[in-house]
Tab-separated table of C-alpha atoms in Angstrom:
chain	number	residue	atom	x	y	z
A	1497	MET	CA	111.318	-73.841	154.624
A	1498	GLU	CA	109.417	-71.759	152.733
A	1499	LEU	CA	105.854	-70.649	153.538
A	1500	THR	CA	102.589	-69.929	151.452
A	1501	VAL	CA	101.750	-68.664	153.448
A	1502	SER	CA	103.090	-64.456	154.331
A	1503	LEU	CA	104.775	-63.601	157.239
A	1504	GLU	CA	102.222	-60.238	157.697
A	1505	THR	CA	99.575	-62.798	157.453
A	1506	VAL	CA	101.119	-64.403	160.720
A	1507	CYS	CA	101.766	-61.671	161.927
A	1508	ARG	CA	98.188	-60.717	161.968
A	1509	LEU	CA	97.044	-63.923	163.436
A	1510	ILE	CA	99.303	-63.561	166.680
A	1511	ILE	CA	97.236	-59.488	167.092
A	1512	ARG	CA	94.110	-61.883	166.778
A	1513	ALA	CA	95.012	-64.151	168.945
A	1514	ARG	CA	96.221	-62.216	171.312
A	1515	GLU	CA	93.158	-60.299	171.717
A	1516	MET	CA	91.278	-63.443	172.012
A	1517	GLU	CA	93.355	-64.568	174.780
A	1518	ALA	CA	93.017	-61.619	176.984
A	1519	GLN	CA	89.187	-61.747	177.101
A	1520	VAL	CA	87.764	-62.269	180.587
A	1521	PRO	CA	84.611	-63.295	180.712
A	1522	GLY	CA	82.415	-60.496	182.678
A	1523	LEU	CA	80.380	-61.815	186.004
A	1524	THR	CA	76.944	-63.093	186.443
A	1525	ALA	CA	75.762	-60.407	188.508
A	1526	ASP	CA	74.115	-61.656	191.526
A	1527	GLU	CA	70.515	-59.605	192.964
A	1528	ASP	CA	71.821	-60.914	196.109
A	1529	GLU	CA	75.023	-59.191	196.196
A	1530	ASP	CA	75.571	-55.324	196.929
A	1531	PRO	CA	77.025	-53.982	193.621
A	1532	LEU	CA	79.459	-51.952	195.866
A	1533	ASP	CA	81.412	-54.347	197.823
A	1534	ALA	CA	85.112	-54.277	198.062
A	1535	ASP	CA	86.079	-58.293	196.167
A	1536	ASP	CA	83.891	-57.012	193.631
A	1537	ALA	CA	85.596	-53.239	193.344
A	1538	PHE	CA	87.481	-54.399	190.181
A	1539	ALA	CA	84.436	-56.058	188.212
A	1540	VAL	CA	83.795	-53.221	185.935
A	1541	MET	CA	87.120	-54.160	184.351
A	1542	ASP	CA	85.621	-57.043	183.106
A	1543	ASP	CA	83.860	-57.400	180.028
A	1544	GLU	CA	81.889	-59.791	178.183
A	1545	THR	CA	83.554	-61.684	176.063
A	1546	ASN	CA	84.578	-59.661	172.949
A	1547	THR	CA	82.297	-61.858	169.635
A	1548	VAL	CA	84.100	-59.891	167.611
A	1549	VAL	CA	87.290	-60.863	167.875
A	1550	GLU	CA	86.439	-64.385	167.484
A	1551	GLU	CA	84.844	-64.125	164.628
A	1552	GLU	CA	87.776	-61.606	162.985
A	1553	MET	CA	90.117	-64.429	163.992
A	1554	ALA	CA	88.019	-66.563	162.514
A	1555	ALA	CA	87.176	-64.391	159.090
A	1556	ALA	CA	91.368	-64.070	158.935
A	1557	LEU	CA	91.321	-67.953	159.127
A	1558	ASP	CA	88.810	-68.435	156.644
A	1559	ASP	CA	90.132	-66.345	154.022
A	1560	LEU	CA	93.511	-68.310	153.817
A	1561	ALA	CA	93.648	-71.265	151.673
A	1562	ASP	CA	94.009	-74.907	152.277
A	1563	ASP	CA	97.686	-74.879	152.286
A	1564	GLN	CA	97.977	-71.193	153.922
A	1565	ILE	CA	96.289	-72.841	157.319
A	1566	ALA	CA	98.132	-76.266	157.128
A	1567	GLU	CA	101.678	-74.328	157.464
A	1568	VAL	CA	100.037	-72.248	160.113
A	1569	LEU	CA	98.978	-75.352	162.359
A	1570	ALA	CA	102.095	-76.881	161.462
A	1571	LEU	CA	104.237	-73.274	162.561
A	1572	ALA	CA	101.200	-73.779	165.928
A	1573	TRP	CA	102.821	-77.830	166.641
A	1574	ILE	CA	106.457	-76.588	166.196
A	1575	GLY	CA	105.871	-73.362	168.787
A	1576	ARG	CA	103.894	-76.073	170.921
A	1577	GLY	CA	107.147	-78.166	170.520
A	1578	THR	CA	105.007	-81.092	169.439
A	1579	TYR	CA	107.642	-81.024	166.373
A	1580	GLU	CA	111.438	-79.927	166.349
A	1581	SER	CA	111.717	-77.302	163.232
A	1582	THR	CA	113.627	-79.883	161.180
A	1583	GLU	CA	110.320	-82.259	160.927
A	1584	TRP	CA	108.612	-79.081	159.410
A	1585	GLU	CA	107.558	-81.819	156.273
A	1586	GLU	CA	105.925	-83.818	159.051
A	1587	ALA	CA	103.853	-81.658	161.130
A	1588	LEU	CA	102.681	-80.228	157.343
A	1589	GLU	CA	102.036	-83.462	156.262
A	1590	GLU	CA	99.854	-84.025	159.826
A	1591	ALA	CA	98.290	-80.437	158.870
A	1592	ASN	CA	97.076	-81.084	156.081
A	1593	ASP	CA	95.912	-85.114	156.476
A	1594	ARG	CA	94.274	-84.242	159.761
A	1595	GLY	CA	89.958	-86.323	160.287
A	1596	GLY	CA	87.844	-84.956	162.227
A	1597	GLU	CA	88.328	-81.308	163.598
A	1598	THR	CA	89.560	-78.883	161.127
A	1599	PRO	CA	92.588	-77.143	160.989
A	1600	ALA	CA	90.752	-73.984	161.977
A	1601	GLU	CA	89.019	-75.330	164.063
A	1602	GLN	CA	91.888	-76.786	165.884
A	1603	LEU	CA	93.566	-73.508	165.844
A	1604	MET	CA	90.895	-71.605	167.353
A	1605	GLU	CA	90.817	-74.094	170.434
A	1606	MET	CA	93.912	-74.281	170.896
A	1607	PRO	CA	94.939	-72.039	174.182
A	1608	MET	CA	98.572	-69.986	173.809
A	1609	LEU	CA	98.497	-69.985	169.838
A	1610	ALA	CA	99.849	-66.503	169.608
A	1611	GLY	CA	102.649	-67.742	172.028
A	1612	TYR	CA	103.228	-71.294	170.079
A	1613	LEU	CA	102.672	-68.720	166.897
A	1614	ASP	CA	105.601	-67.246	167.800
A	1615	ALA	CA	107.803	-69.441	168.573
A	1616	GLY	CA	106.621	-71.543	165.616
A	1617	LEU	CA	108.637	-68.461	163.879
A	1618	ALA	CA	110.981	-68.152	166.087
A	1619	ALA	CA	112.426	-71.583	165.999
A	1620	PHE	CA	113.304	-70.959	161.575
A	1621	ASP	CA	114.644	-67.353	162.518
A	1622	LEU	CA	111.602	-64.982	161.891
A	1623	SER	CA	109.856	-62.499	163.738
A	1624	CYS	CA	107.174	-60.814	163.694
A	1625	THR	CA	109.489	-57.442	164.499
A	1626	GLY	CA	109.145	-54.786	162.795
A	1627	ILE	CA	105.608	-55.736	161.283
A	1628	GLY	CA	102.020	-53.749	161.522
A	1629	GLN	CA	101.780	-53.252	165.714
A	1630	ILE	CA	103.911	-56.127	166.576
A	1631	ASP	CA	106.801	-53.933	167.678
């Protein structure tokens, strides 16, 4: 299996997916609650969902050619266990022939995308070790 999408690009997507997964929506302030309530002591650690990270992820996916984004989706499916690594061509064909949601939409909505992409790379003895910020 030889990817048309670069390993560096997949690794950048993994970084962005991890950032998206790490987001915690902020709590809605209740006017009747005491701001110093002990139960809310850690509320300051919550942050509003950072739409910039999602926008960066969407832009990175939009920058990919159709065959490249199909490869990323097929890698995620292999990492998720939907397909085995020996079924690469079948996964790639399915990723190219999806009706309804685009591959980018499917990837943006996929929980645990970073882990699935990591596992998909590992299924082909590929890794982000030593690439960019992934060490």
